[in-house]
């Protein structure tokens, strides 16, 4: 039987007892019906996972015993940065969840000219905290022991203007008539996905100035959340850890 995985934003020391976060404890008690003695897997994003067991349950509070740690690497050899225009509704939650499951190393939410979402500072802070929690939950589910970096949302042109020379950078252009460029990706890649209405012409020019190469995923127009997942799968299948499948 697969063990429940629990993330803690704390140091994990074998032989110690830790109290689980309230939301996690409530889920274990009320949904999973966890009891004292039940086994767990604990991780804190350092790359290691620890054998654990429930030490005690008191109401909605749960304490867990930390066992031996083991270095378990489930990260892709291709470090992918996903630059994602924030879509409306809960679609960004879906993108963060699936990108985490697919091994993305960093997610950069951006606001572009045709974005229908507008965030003030308070809303932006609330959103990034929520998206980071979504990524943590996805790591608990998929077995990753490193949580992807989720940046605070920012204006696209500001992000592009502050970029330093780095990895191969790609921008999705659905109506691109030319074929995709020849790519040789070894360790990292960055790909940008537009909003519901696509990137504006001056934004596409800014991408070119920032050394992003245009790519396409075929002749069909994909929703932004579909495009994000398809792009990550394409990169992982060609250059990452899906190549052996």
C-alpha positions as MATLAB code, in Angstrom:
seq = 'XXXXXXXXXXXXXXXXXXXXXXXXXXXXXXXXXXXXXXXXXXXXXXXXXXXXXXXXXXXXXXXXXXXXXXXXXXXXXXXXXXXXXXXXXXXXXXXXXXXXXXXXXXXXXXXXXXXXXXXXXXXXXXXXXXXXXXXXXXXXXXXXXXXXXXXXXXXXXXXXXXXXXXXXXXXXXXXXXXXXXXXXXXXXXXXXXXXXXXXXXXXXXXXXXXXXXXXXXXXXXXXXXXXXXXXXXXXXXXXXXXXXX';
ca = [
       0.000    0.000    0.000;
       1.318    3.444   -0.886;
       2.158    5.542    2.160;
       0.783    9.028    2.712;
       3.437   11.680    2.028;
       3.512   14.796    4.192;
       5.478   17.999    3.583;
       6.818   20.010    6.526;
       8.533   23.351    6.228;
      10.950   22.434    8.996;
      14.142   20.564    9.720;
      13.602   16.811    9.970;
      15.885   15.019   12.419;
      15.643   11.241   12.831;
      14.458   10.282   16.303;
      12.546   13.493   16.959;
       8.799   14.118   17.130;
       7.234   16.864   15.023;
       3.746   18.326   15.002;
       2.110   18.312   11.585;
       0.609   21.491   10.106;
      -3.055   22.013   11.125;
      -4.499   21.570    7.623;
      -2.452   18.417    7.038;
      -3.382   17.017   10.448;
      -7.071   17.709    9.882;
      -6.932   15.951    6.501;
      -5.200   12.924    7.989;
      -7.688   12.629   10.849;
     -10.974   13.561    9.189;
     -10.464   12.288    5.629;
      -7.880    9.504    5.847;
      -8.957    8.350    9.332;
      -5.331    8.171   10.453;
      -4.540    6.595   13.799;
      -1.531    6.323   16.090;
       1.033    3.926   14.660;
       0.140    4.580   11.013;
       3.197    4.938    8.773;
       3.963    8.097    6.783;
       6.655    9.513    4.524;
       7.897   12.953    5.564;
       9.848   15.429    3.394;
      10.803   19.089    3.589;
      11.961   19.934    0.062;
      15.643   19.221    0.684;
      15.681   16.219   -1.654;
      15.472   13.614    1.097;
      12.449   11.729    2.403;
      12.082   10.276    5.878;
      10.271    7.254    7.192;
       7.705    8.394    9.733;
       4.849    7.197   11.884;
       2.013    8.878   13.736;
       3.042    9.261   17.360;
      -0.271   10.545   18.631;
      -3.603   12.055   17.631;
      -5.359   14.565   19.822;
      -8.477   16.073   18.303;
      -7.286   17.554   15.035;
      -3.644   17.668   16.160;
      -1.204   15.026   14.940;
       2.366   14.370   16.072;
       4.714   12.216   13.990;
       7.923   10.372   14.771;
      10.745   11.082   12.293;
      12.642    7.996   11.164;
      15.674    7.503    8.965;
      16.171    9.710    5.924;
      16.981    8.596    2.407;
      18.184   10.602   -0.592;
      15.578    9.961   -3.301;
      15.960   11.906   -6.549;
      12.855   12.137   -8.707;
      13.842   15.390  -10.419;
      14.145   15.734  -14.178;
      17.657   16.137  -15.623;
      16.176   19.039  -17.618;
      15.439   22.003  -15.333;
      12.389   23.625  -16.953;
      11.232   27.148  -16.160;
       7.601   27.744  -17.148;
       6.766   31.411  -17.766;
       2.975   31.339  -17.599;
       0.542   34.175  -18.261;
      -1.953   34.008  -15.414;
      -5.343   32.811  -16.720;
      -8.706   33.548  -15.169;
     -10.498   31.388  -12.633;
      -8.745   28.414  -11.117;
      -6.842   27.473  -14.275;
      -3.544   28.600  -12.766;
      -4.071   26.096   -9.960;
      -4.389   23.371  -12.578;
      -1.260   24.553  -14.394;
       0.822   24.706  -11.202;
      -0.392   21.267  -10.117;
       0.286   19.531  -13.422;
       3.567   21.353  -14.090;
       4.771   20.194  -10.675;
       3.747   16.614  -11.398;
       5.592   16.808  -14.729;
       8.830   17.921  -13.107;
       8.998   21.676  -13.791;
      11.707   23.303  -11.644;
      10.390   26.876  -11.607;
       7.090   28.599  -12.411;
       7.029   32.321  -13.221;
       3.475   33.758  -13.282;
       3.313   36.864  -15.486;
       0.671   39.436  -16.370;
       0.640   40.428  -20.042;
      -1.269   42.978  -22.095;
      -4.080   40.607  -22.992;
      -4.346   39.026  -19.560;
      -7.856   39.233  -18.150;
      -6.478   38.910  -14.614;
      -5.276   42.015  -12.759;
      -3.745   41.768   -9.293;
      -2.819   44.371   -6.705;
       0.034   43.677   -4.266;
      -2.193   42.110   -1.609;
      -3.871   39.863   -4.167;
      -0.508   38.920   -5.675;
       0.865   37.909   -2.270;
      -2.222   35.840   -1.566;
      -2.054   34.149   -4.964;
       1.610   33.159   -4.744;
       1.081   31.685   -1.261;
      -1.848   29.694   -2.615;
       0.067   28.490   -5.695;
       3.005   27.414   -3.548;
       0.590   25.369   -1.437;
      -0.759   23.780   -4.634;
       2.806   22.856   -5.634;
       3.470   21.329   -2.216;
       0.304   19.249   -2.442;
       1.301   18.066   -5.921;
       4.735   17.035   -4.597;
       3.055   15.041   -1.840;
       1.016   13.224   -4.481;
       3.637   12.638   -7.186;
       6.652   11.736   -5.054;
       8.906   14.736   -5.654;
      11.151   15.630   -2.733;
      11.982   19.091   -4.059;
       9.223   21.686   -4.343;
       9.409   23.804   -7.511;
      10.061   27.502   -7.101;
       6.914   29.580   -7.657;
       7.694   33.258   -8.200;
       5.390   36.131   -7.251;
       3.331   37.308  -10.256;
       4.896   40.189  -12.160;
       4.484   42.192  -15.334;
       5.781   40.328  -18.388;
       7.788   43.206  -19.860;
       9.439   43.841  -16.484;
      10.452   40.192  -16.275;
      11.851   40.172  -19.799;
      13.713   43.410  -19.250;
      15.556   42.046  -16.208;
      16.621   38.702  -17.712;
      20.286   37.815  -17.726;
      21.918   35.494  -20.301;
      20.908   31.972  -19.465;
      19.373   28.790  -20.854;
      17.689   28.117  -24.167;
      14.521   30.209  -24.102;
      11.370   29.492  -26.094;
       8.068   31.292  -26.588;
       4.962   29.541  -27.855;
       3.527   31.138  -31.007;
       0.453   29.134  -32.127;
       0.329   30.683  -35.603;
       4.009   30.251  -36.378;
       4.339   29.275  -40.042;
       7.982   28.221  -39.989;
       9.119   24.974  -38.436;
      10.552   24.775  -34.962;
      14.252   25.600  -34.578;
      16.794   22.868  -34.043;
      17.256   22.546  -30.309;
      20.061   21.116  -28.242;
      18.929   21.173  -24.631;
      21.122   19.536  -22.012;
      20.457   20.903  -18.537;
      17.834   23.656  -18.623;
      15.191   25.365  -20.722;
      12.655   28.157  -20.352;
       9.330   28.314  -22.188;
       6.707   31.073  -22.162;
       2.969   30.502  -22.606;
       0.597   33.340  -23.480;
      -2.810   34.296  -22.078;
      -6.202   33.466  -23.526;
      -5.782   36.053  -26.297;
      -2.117   35.319  -26.982;
       0.840   37.655  -26.635;
       0.577   41.148  -28.164;
       2.896   42.001  -31.102;
       5.172   44.246  -29.029;
       5.453   41.504  -26.412;
       6.548   39.032  -29.075;
       9.159   41.558  -30.164;
      10.323   41.863  -26.549;
      10.694   38.078  -26.443;
      12.906   38.210  -29.522;
      15.058   40.942  -27.982;
      15.389   38.726  -24.884;
      16.620   35.874  -27.143;
      13.496   33.703  -26.992;
      13.026   31.486  -30.056;
       9.447   30.997  -31.288;
       8.061   27.442  -31.309;
       4.734   25.839  -32.153;
       2.927   22.735  -30.904;
       1.014   22.078  -34.096;
      -1.751   23.561  -36.231;
      -4.468   23.696  -33.555;
      -5.073   26.595  -31.161;
      -4.759   25.305  -27.605;
      -6.210   26.785  -24.457;
      -3.502   28.344  -22.303;
      -3.693   25.586  -19.686;
      -3.547   22.900  -22.396;
      -0.610   24.636  -24.079;
       1.344   24.806  -20.814;
       1.020   21.100  -20.128;
       1.613   20.108  -23.760;
       4.766   22.243  -23.900;
       6.216   20.702  -20.736;
       5.448   17.171  -21.931;
       7.065   17.964  -25.297;
      10.240   19.185  -23.594;
      10.376   16.274  -21.168;
       9.752   13.731  -23.929;
      12.509   15.146  -26.149;
      15.096   16.258  -23.625;
      14.025   15.271  -20.093;
      13.130   12.134  -18.190;
      10.325   10.901  -20.460;
      12.703    9.939  -23.260;
      12.984    6.307  -22.184;
       9.217    5.725  -22.260;
];
